[in-house]
Short mmCIF file of C-alpha atoms in Angstrom, two decimals:
data_model
loop_
_atom_site.label_atom_id
_atom_site.label_comp_id
_atom_site.label_asym_id
_atom_site.label_seq_id
_atom_site.Cartn_x
_atom_site.Cartn_y
_atom_site.Cartn_z
CA MET Z 1 -25.26 -40.41 31.87
CA LYS Z 2 -23.15 -38.02 30.19
CA LYS Z 3 -23.02 -40.61 27.17
CA LEU Z 4 -26.70 -41.50 27.21
CA VAL Z 5 -27.08 -37.26 26.51
CA ILE Z 6 -24.43 -36.94 24.01
CA ILE Z 7 -26.03 -40.27 22.55
CA LEU Z 8 -29.35 -39.01 22.18
CA LEU Z 9 -27.88 -35.05 21.32
CA GLY Z 10 -26.32 -37.36 18.31
CA LEU Z 11 -29.54 -38.30 17.21
CA ILE Z 12 -31.32 -35.62 17.10
CA ILE Z 13 -29.42 -33.93 15.25
CA ILE Z 14 -29.27 -36.75 12.44
CA SER Z 15 -32.54 -37.10 12.61
CA CYS Z 16 -33.22 -32.87 11.70
CA GLN Z 17 -30.39 -33.66 9.06
CA ASP Z 18 -32.59 -36.20 7.48
CA ILE Z 19 -35.38 -33.72 7.18
CA GLU Z 20 -32.92 -30.83 6.19
CA ASN Z 21 -32.18 -33.80 2.82
CA CYS Z 22 -35.88 -33.42 1.96
CA ARG Z 23 -35.52 -30.48 0.71
CA THR Z 24 -32.20 -30.29 -0.73
CA ASP Z 25 -33.43 -32.24 -3.86
CA ASP Z 26 -33.00 -30.73 -6.56
CA ASN Z 27 -35.64 -32.24 -8.66
CA LEU Z 28 -38.52 -30.20 -9.97
CA ASP Z 29 -41.91 -32.70 -11.90
CA TYR Z 30 -42.26 -29.13 -13.56
CA MET Z 31 -40.76 -27.64 -16.27
CA ILE Z 32 -40.30 -23.29 -17.23
CA LEU Z 33 -41.64 -22.10 -20.30
CA GLU Z 34 -40.47 -18.64 -20.66
CA PHE Z 35 -42.62 -15.87 -23.03
CA HIS Z 36 -40.52 -13.40 -25.44
CA ASP Z 37 -41.28 -11.16 -27.71
CA LEU Z 38 -40.00 -12.70 -31.39
CA GLU Z 39 -39.18 -9.11 -32.42
CA SER Z 40 -36.98 -7.75 -29.99
CA GLN Z 41 -35.98 -11.10 -28.42
CA SER Z 42 -37.02 -9.16 -25.07
CA THR Z 43 -39.37 -11.35 -22.17
CA LYS Z 44 -43.08 -10.53 -23.14
CA LYS Z 45 -45.97 -9.60 -20.20
CA VAL Z 46 -48.80 -12.00 -21.58
CA GLY Z 47 -52.26 -13.82 -20.06
CA PHE Z 48 -53.05 -17.23 -21.48
CA VAL Z 49 -55.60 -19.99 -20.13
CA ILE Z 50 -53.68 -23.27 -20.60
CA THR Z 51 -54.42 -26.70 -20.60
CA ALA Z 52 -52.93 -29.98 -20.66
CA LEU Z 53 -54.53 -32.56 -23.13
CA GLU Z 54 -52.91 -35.23 -21.01
CA SER Z 55 -54.43 -34.55 -17.60
CA PRO Z 56 -56.32 -32.18 -15.82
CA TYR Z 57 -54.18 -29.62 -15.36
CA ARG Z 58 -55.80 -26.12 -16.09
CA TYR Z 59 -54.18 -22.91 -15.29
CA ALA Z 60 -55.61 -18.89 -16.10
CA LEU Z 61 -51.97 -16.71 -16.20
CA SER Z 62 -52.03 -13.52 -15.03
CA ASP Z 63 -52.28 -10.42 -17.82
CA ASP Z 64 -48.86 -8.93 -16.93
CA SER Z 65 -46.70 -13.23 -16.57
CA THR Z 66 -43.61 -13.36 -18.46
CA PHE Z 67 -43.15 -17.27 -17.54
CA VAL Z 68 -44.99 -20.29 -16.45
CA ALA Z 69 -44.34 -23.46 -14.35
CA LEU Z 70 -45.79 -26.24 -16.48
CA PRO Z 71 -46.92 -30.04 -14.49
CA LEU Z 72 -44.97 -32.92 -16.69
CA ASN Z 73 -47.03 -36.22 -17.07
CA PRO Z 74 -44.56 -38.85 -15.12
CA GLU Z 75 -46.63 -41.68 -16.21
CA ASP Z 76 -45.83 -40.66 -20.10
CA THR Z 77 -43.33 -39.23 -22.01
CA VAL Z 78 -45.79 -36.31 -24.19
CA THR Z 79 -47.46 -33.69 -23.03
CA THR Z 80 -49.15 -31.08 -25.21
CA PHE Z 81 -50.16 -27.92 -23.59
CA LEU Z 82 -52.74 -25.57 -25.26
CA PHE Z 83 -52.15 -21.32 -24.78
CA ASP Z 84 -55.72 -19.68 -25.55
CA SER Z 85 -56.41 -16.22 -25.29
CA ASP Z 86 -59.37 -13.76 -26.35
CA THR Z 87 -56.51 -12.82 -29.75
CA SER Z 88 -54.41 -15.86 -30.10
CA HIS Z 89 -54.80 -19.79 -29.38
CA PHE Z 90 -51.15 -21.30 -29.35
CA GLU Z 91 -50.09 -25.42 -29.20
CA VAL Z 92 -46.69 -27.19 -27.46
CA GLU Z 93 -45.98 -30.74 -27.91
CA MET Z 94 -43.39 -31.89 -25.58
CA ARG Z 95 -41.53 -34.68 -25.38
CA TYR Z 96 -38.90 -36.09 -22.25
CA ASP Z 97 -37.58 -39.04 -20.00
CA PRO Z 98 -39.38 -38.61 -16.62
CA GLU Z 99 -36.70 -40.45 -13.89
CA PHE Z 100 -38.27 -41.56 -10.51
CA SER Z 101 -35.51 -40.89 -7.72
CA ILE Z 102 -35.25 -41.52 -4.23
CA PHE Z 103 -33.08 -38.69 -3.04
CA ASP Z 104 -33.34 -40.24 1.18
CA PRO Z 105 -35.06 -43.69 2.41
CA ALA Z 106 -37.09 -40.69 4.79
CA CYS Z 107 -38.33 -38.47 1.35
CA ASP Z 108 -40.89 -39.09 -0.63
CA PRO Z 109 -39.03 -40.09 -4.17
CA SER Z 110 -38.74 -37.40 -6.97
CA ILE Z 111 -38.87 -36.83 -10.44
CA THR Z 112 -36.84 -35.20 -12.96
CA PHE Z 113 -37.01 -35.44 -16.38
CA LEU Z 114 -35.01 -35.47 -18.84
CA ASN Z 115 -34.24 -34.51 -22.46
CA LEU Z 116 -36.79 -32.51 -23.46
CA ASP Z 117 -37.57 -31.86 -26.35
CA THR Z 118 -40.31 -30.52 -28.69
CA VAL Z 119 -42.64 -32.73 -30.81
CA ARG Z 120 -44.92 -30.29 -32.37
CA TYR Z 121 -45.18 -26.33 -31.83
CA THR Z 122 -47.39 -23.41 -33.52
CA PHE Z 123 -45.70 -20.29 -31.33
CA ASP Z 124 -43.29 -18.40 -34.16
CA SER Z 125 -39.97 -20.03 -32.52
CA LEU Z 126 -39.24 -22.01 -30.02
CA SER Z 127 -35.61 -22.27 -28.05
CA ILE Z 128 -34.50 -25.15 -25.24
CA PRO Z 129 -31.87 -23.68 -22.91
CA GLY Z 130 -32.23 -26.04 -20.39
CA THR Z 131 -33.11 -30.06 -21.34
CA VAL Z 132 -33.28 -31.12 -17.69
CA THR Z 133 -36.09 -30.06 -15.22
CA ASN Z 134 -34.43 -28.90 -12.03
CA ARG Z 135 -33.60 -26.07 -9.25
CA GLN Z 136 -30.29 -24.86 -10.61
CA ILE Z 137 -31.76 -23.89 -14.42
CA SER Z 138 -34.00 -21.05 -14.19
CA THR Z 139 -35.71 -21.71 -18.03
CA ASN Z 140 -36.38 -24.88 -20.00
CA VAL Z 141 -38.24 -23.44 -22.67
CA GLU Z 142 -38.86 -19.84 -24.58
CA VAL Z 143 -40.93 -19.24 -27.03
CA TYR Z 144 -41.40 -16.19 -29.28
CA PHE Z 145 -44.31 -14.47 -31.29
#
C-alpha cells in the first residue's frame, strides 16, 4: 500500500512539472520595439496607431508609451508596420526566419523568430540590438526620431 501511495505521489509531482515546463519556454512570437529621441538618445514617450499590413493587427499606443510588442507573422518572413499619429507617419518592414519548436509534448508549439533585420524603414535611424525574439532580450529594435 505504501508503494502505491509513493508511486501516485510521484506521478502527481511529475505531471505538475509538465505544466511548469510550459511556462519555462523562452520563445516569443513578437518583437519588442523601443522608441528613442534622435538627439538625446534617451527613450521617448510616444502615441501611435500601429497597423501591420499583412495581418488584422491594429493597436492604439497611449501617448506615454516608450516601447511596444509587435506580433510577427509566422506564415511569412516579412511584416510591415505603419506608425501613425496626428503629426507623423513612419513605416518599418522587418524580415525574419520563423522557427517552430515543441518545448514539451504536453505544451503547445512555440514560435521564435531568428535573424531579425530591416528591409526598409522611414524613422530617422534604427538599431537592432536583439536579432532573436525571446524573453532574455528586452529590446529587439530601437527606433530614433
